[in-house]
XYZ file of C-alpha atoms in Angstrom:
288
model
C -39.541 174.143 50.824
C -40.771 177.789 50.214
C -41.608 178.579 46.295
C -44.038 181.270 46.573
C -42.131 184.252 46.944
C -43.634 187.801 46.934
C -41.804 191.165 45.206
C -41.946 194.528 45.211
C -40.473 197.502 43.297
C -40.827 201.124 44.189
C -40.771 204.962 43.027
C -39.902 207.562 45.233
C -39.075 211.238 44.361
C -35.926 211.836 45.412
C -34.261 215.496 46.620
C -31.092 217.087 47.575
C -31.462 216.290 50.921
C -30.116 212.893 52.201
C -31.779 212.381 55.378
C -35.516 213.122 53.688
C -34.706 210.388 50.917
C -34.088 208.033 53.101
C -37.209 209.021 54.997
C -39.338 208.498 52.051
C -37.763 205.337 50.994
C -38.629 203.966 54.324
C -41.957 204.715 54.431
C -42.246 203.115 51.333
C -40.313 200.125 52.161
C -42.408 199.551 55.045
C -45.579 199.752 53.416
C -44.299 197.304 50.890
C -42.981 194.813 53.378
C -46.627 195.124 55.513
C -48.478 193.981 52.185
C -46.172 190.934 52.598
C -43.396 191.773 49.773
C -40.341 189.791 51.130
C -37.568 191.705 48.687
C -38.082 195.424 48.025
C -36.648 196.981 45.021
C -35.463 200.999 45.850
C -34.730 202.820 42.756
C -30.814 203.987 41.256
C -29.243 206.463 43.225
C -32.561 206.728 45.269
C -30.677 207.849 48.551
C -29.875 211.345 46.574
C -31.156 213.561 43.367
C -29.545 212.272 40.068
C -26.657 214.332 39.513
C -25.548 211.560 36.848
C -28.213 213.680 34.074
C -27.633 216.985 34.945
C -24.187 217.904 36.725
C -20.603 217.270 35.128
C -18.508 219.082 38.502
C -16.988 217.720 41.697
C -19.291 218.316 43.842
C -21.186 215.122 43.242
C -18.318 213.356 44.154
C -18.639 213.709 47.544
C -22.187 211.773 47.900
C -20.014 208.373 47.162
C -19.779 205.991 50.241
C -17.897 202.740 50.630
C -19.863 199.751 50.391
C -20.660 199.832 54.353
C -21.469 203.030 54.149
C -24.684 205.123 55.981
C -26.879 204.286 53.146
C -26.193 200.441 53.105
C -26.031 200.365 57.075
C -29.466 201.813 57.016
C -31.179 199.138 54.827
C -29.601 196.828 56.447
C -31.406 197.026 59.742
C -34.387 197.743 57.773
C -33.947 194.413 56.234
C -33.284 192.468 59.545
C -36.133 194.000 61.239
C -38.809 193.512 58.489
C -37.087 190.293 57.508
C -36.712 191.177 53.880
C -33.960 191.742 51.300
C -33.332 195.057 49.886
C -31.290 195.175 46.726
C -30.006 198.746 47.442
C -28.106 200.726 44.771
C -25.662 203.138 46.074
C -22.737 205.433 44.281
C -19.579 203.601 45.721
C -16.275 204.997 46.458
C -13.596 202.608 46.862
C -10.131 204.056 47.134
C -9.765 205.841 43.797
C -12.328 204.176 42.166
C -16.420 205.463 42.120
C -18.903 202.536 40.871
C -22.636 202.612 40.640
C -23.298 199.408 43.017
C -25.959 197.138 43.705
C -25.607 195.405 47.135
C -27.296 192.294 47.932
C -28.886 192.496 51.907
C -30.682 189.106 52.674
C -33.543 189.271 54.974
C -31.297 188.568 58.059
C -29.142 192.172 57.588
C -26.317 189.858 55.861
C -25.046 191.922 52.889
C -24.675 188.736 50.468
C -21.946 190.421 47.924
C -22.036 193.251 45.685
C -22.949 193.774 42.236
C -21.265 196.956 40.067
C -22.902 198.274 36.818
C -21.743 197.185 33.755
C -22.626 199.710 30.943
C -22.096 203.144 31.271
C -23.685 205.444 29.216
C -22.680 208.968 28.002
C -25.576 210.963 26.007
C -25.338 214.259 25.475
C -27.447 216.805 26.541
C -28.464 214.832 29.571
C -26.618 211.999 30.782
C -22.986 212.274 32.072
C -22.377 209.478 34.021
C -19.160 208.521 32.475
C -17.882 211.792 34.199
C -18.818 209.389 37.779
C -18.169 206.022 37.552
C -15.847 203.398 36.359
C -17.335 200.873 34.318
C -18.065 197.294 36.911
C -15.690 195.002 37.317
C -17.381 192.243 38.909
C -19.400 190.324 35.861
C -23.014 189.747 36.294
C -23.962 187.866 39.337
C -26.509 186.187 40.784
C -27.181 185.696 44.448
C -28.772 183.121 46.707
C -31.620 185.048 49.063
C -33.919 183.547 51.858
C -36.273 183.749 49.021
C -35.132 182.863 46.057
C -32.215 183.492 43.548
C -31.789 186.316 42.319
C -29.795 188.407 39.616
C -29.552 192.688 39.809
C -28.237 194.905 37.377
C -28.805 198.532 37.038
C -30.399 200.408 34.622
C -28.590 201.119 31.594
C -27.495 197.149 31.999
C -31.193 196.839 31.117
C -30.767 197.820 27.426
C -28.405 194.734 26.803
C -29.761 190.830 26.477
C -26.141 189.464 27.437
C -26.593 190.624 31.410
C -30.073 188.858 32.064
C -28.801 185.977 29.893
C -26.136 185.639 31.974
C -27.689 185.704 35.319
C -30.244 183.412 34.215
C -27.928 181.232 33.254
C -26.282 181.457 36.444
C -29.166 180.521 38.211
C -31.484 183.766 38.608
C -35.084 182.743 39.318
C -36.020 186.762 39.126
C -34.066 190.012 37.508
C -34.317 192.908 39.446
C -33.466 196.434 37.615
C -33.197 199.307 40.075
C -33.462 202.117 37.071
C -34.008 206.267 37.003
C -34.823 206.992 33.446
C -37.241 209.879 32.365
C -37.919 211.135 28.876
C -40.182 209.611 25.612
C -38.114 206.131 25.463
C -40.716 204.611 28.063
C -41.889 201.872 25.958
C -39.126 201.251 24.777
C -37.742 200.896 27.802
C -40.053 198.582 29.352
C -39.826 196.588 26.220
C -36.735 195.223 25.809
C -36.938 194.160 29.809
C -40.218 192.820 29.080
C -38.479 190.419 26.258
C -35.668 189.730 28.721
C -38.195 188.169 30.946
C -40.065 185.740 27.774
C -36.446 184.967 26.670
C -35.189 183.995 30.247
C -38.884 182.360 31.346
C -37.973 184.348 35.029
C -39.694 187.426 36.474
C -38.384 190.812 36.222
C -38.700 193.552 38.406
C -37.844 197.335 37.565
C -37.804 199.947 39.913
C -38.012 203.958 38.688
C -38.325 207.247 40.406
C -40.581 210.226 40.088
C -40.771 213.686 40.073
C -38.672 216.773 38.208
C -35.139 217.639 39.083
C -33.050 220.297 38.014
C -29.109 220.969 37.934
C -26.481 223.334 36.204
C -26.816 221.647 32.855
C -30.475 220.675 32.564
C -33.719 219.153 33.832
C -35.198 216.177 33.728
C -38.923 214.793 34.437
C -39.096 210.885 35.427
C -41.945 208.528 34.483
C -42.038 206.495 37.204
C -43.997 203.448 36.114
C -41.887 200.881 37.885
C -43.867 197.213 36.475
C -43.184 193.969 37.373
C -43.312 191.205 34.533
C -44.366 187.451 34.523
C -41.836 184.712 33.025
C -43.782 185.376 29.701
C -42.836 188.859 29.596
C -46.326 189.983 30.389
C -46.446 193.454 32.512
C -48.337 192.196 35.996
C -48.147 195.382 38.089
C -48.109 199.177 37.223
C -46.935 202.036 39.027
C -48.286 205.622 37.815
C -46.197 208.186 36.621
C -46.195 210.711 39.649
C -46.204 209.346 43.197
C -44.241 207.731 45.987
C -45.371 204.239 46.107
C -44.880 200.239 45.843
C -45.719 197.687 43.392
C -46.070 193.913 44.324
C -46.474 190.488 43.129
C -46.798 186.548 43.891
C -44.738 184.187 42.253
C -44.653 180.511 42.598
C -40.985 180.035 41.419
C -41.378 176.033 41.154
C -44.013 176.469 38.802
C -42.231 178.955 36.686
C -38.766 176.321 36.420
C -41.079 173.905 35.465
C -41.729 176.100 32.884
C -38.791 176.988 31.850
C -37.328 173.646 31.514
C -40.763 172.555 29.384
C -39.825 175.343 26.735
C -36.688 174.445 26.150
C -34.761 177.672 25.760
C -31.682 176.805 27.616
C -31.517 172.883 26.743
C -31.541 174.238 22.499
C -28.696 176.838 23.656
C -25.660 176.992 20.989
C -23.060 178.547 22.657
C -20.468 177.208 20.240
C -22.253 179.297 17.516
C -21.940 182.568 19.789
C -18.524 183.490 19.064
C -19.240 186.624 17.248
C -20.774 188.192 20.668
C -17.496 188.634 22.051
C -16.135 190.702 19.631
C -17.395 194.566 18.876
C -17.498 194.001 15.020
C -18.798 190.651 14.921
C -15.614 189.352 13.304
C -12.504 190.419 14.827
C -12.032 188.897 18.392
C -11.481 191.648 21.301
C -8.334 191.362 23.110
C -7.997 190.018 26.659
């Protein structure tokens, strides 16, 4: 039985133009799948520039694609050819309803379920994706891959201990984060995913993008830096802050269980005490 699994995440700058996004983030997935990563992390909204930060019009509405769309139908015969799995986020249109969606390709082209972000966030001057999508509806997930299980959320999911804890509790071996965040939060950012790997004991994987982009209500310069984190929370791999590339690392995922059934984190679990977590005051229960 197959433990040692490899991973990558990537950076790519992405443009206006579809069909040279997709370009890059081929190239790159290649690459990464010739070093001998066996799932490739693309970045949010990689297949197109991020509108979410700096547009609040219609326009961007018309980049959403159903959940076969091109953009999925793409990676997936990248993934059957290279025999890989691509976790590939996409801006999903289904009926009247837009969702910022993960979906799961195994390595044999099977798409393996979808996975629809949580959190949305809204923070003025430069972040309007409530104007896009409706908040997910399908809980946090985790998925069963020719290499391993693993649990996906995106981005702004990564700010909030409940979604790892929950995939990791559902089974998750790694976390992957597809993410497109630029600004000064960066180590902020990769700290709190860096804890939700040492409180989990599982790998976590976070993907960025690169690059300046500009639209009708601002700018915005990403940081790239996509890492990779051990079970312990300690940063393994490093991308830089400007250019089109791949990160990648070896886990032996029977090793790390064996770890995380030695500390003890989910056996001294009191989920009887956690009541307060379901409620947005910490007293008064939300309604169903």
């Amino acid at each position: 039985m197959m433990t040692s699994v490899t991973v990558a995440a990537m950076q790519i700058a992405s443009t206006k133009d579809y069909d040279t996004n997709m370009a890059t983030a081929e190239k790159v997935i290649r690459d990464a799948a010739a070093a001998g990563a066996q799932i490739v992390l693309p970045g949010e909204m990689f297949s197109s520039h991020e509108f979410q930060f700096m547009e609040m019009d219609v326009e961007p509405f018309k980049l959403a694609e159903a959940l076969d769309g091109p953009t999925v139908s793409h990676m997936r015969a990248l993934a059957k050819e290279l025999s890989i799995v691509i976790p590939t986020n996409i801006f999903e249109k289904a009926n009247n309803a837009y969702f910022n969606t993960n979906v799961i390709i195994d390595a044999d082209g099977a798409i393996l379920g979808h996975y629809r972000k949580s959190h949305i966030p809204l923070g003025l001057p430069g972040c309007y994706e409530k104007v896009y999508s409706n908040p997910g509806d399908t809980g946090f997930l985790a998925f069963g891959t020719a290499y391993g299980r693993i649990g996906t959320a995106v981005c702004w999911d990564q700010w909030f201990p409940e979604a790892a804890r929950i995939m990791a509790l559902k089974g998750a071996e790694i976390l992957f984060y597809p993410s497109a965040i630029g600004s000064d939060c960066h180590d902020h950012w990769q700290t709190v995913m860096r804890g939700h790997a040492a409180a989990n004991i599982v790998p976590l994987v976070c993907s960025n993008r690169v690059g300046h982009e500009k639209g009708t209500l601002g700018e915005v310069t990403y940081f790239g830096q996509a890492f990779i984190t051990g079970p312990q929370g300690e940063v393994v791999e490093k991308a830089d802050k400007t250019s089109d590339m791949f990160i990648a690392h070896t886990f032996d995922l029977a090793q790390i269980a064996e770890m995380r059934a030695h500390w003890g984190l989910f056996r001294d679990r009191r989920p009887d005490l956690y009541g307060p977590i379901l409620t947005l005051d910490g007293n008064t229960k939300t309604p169903v």
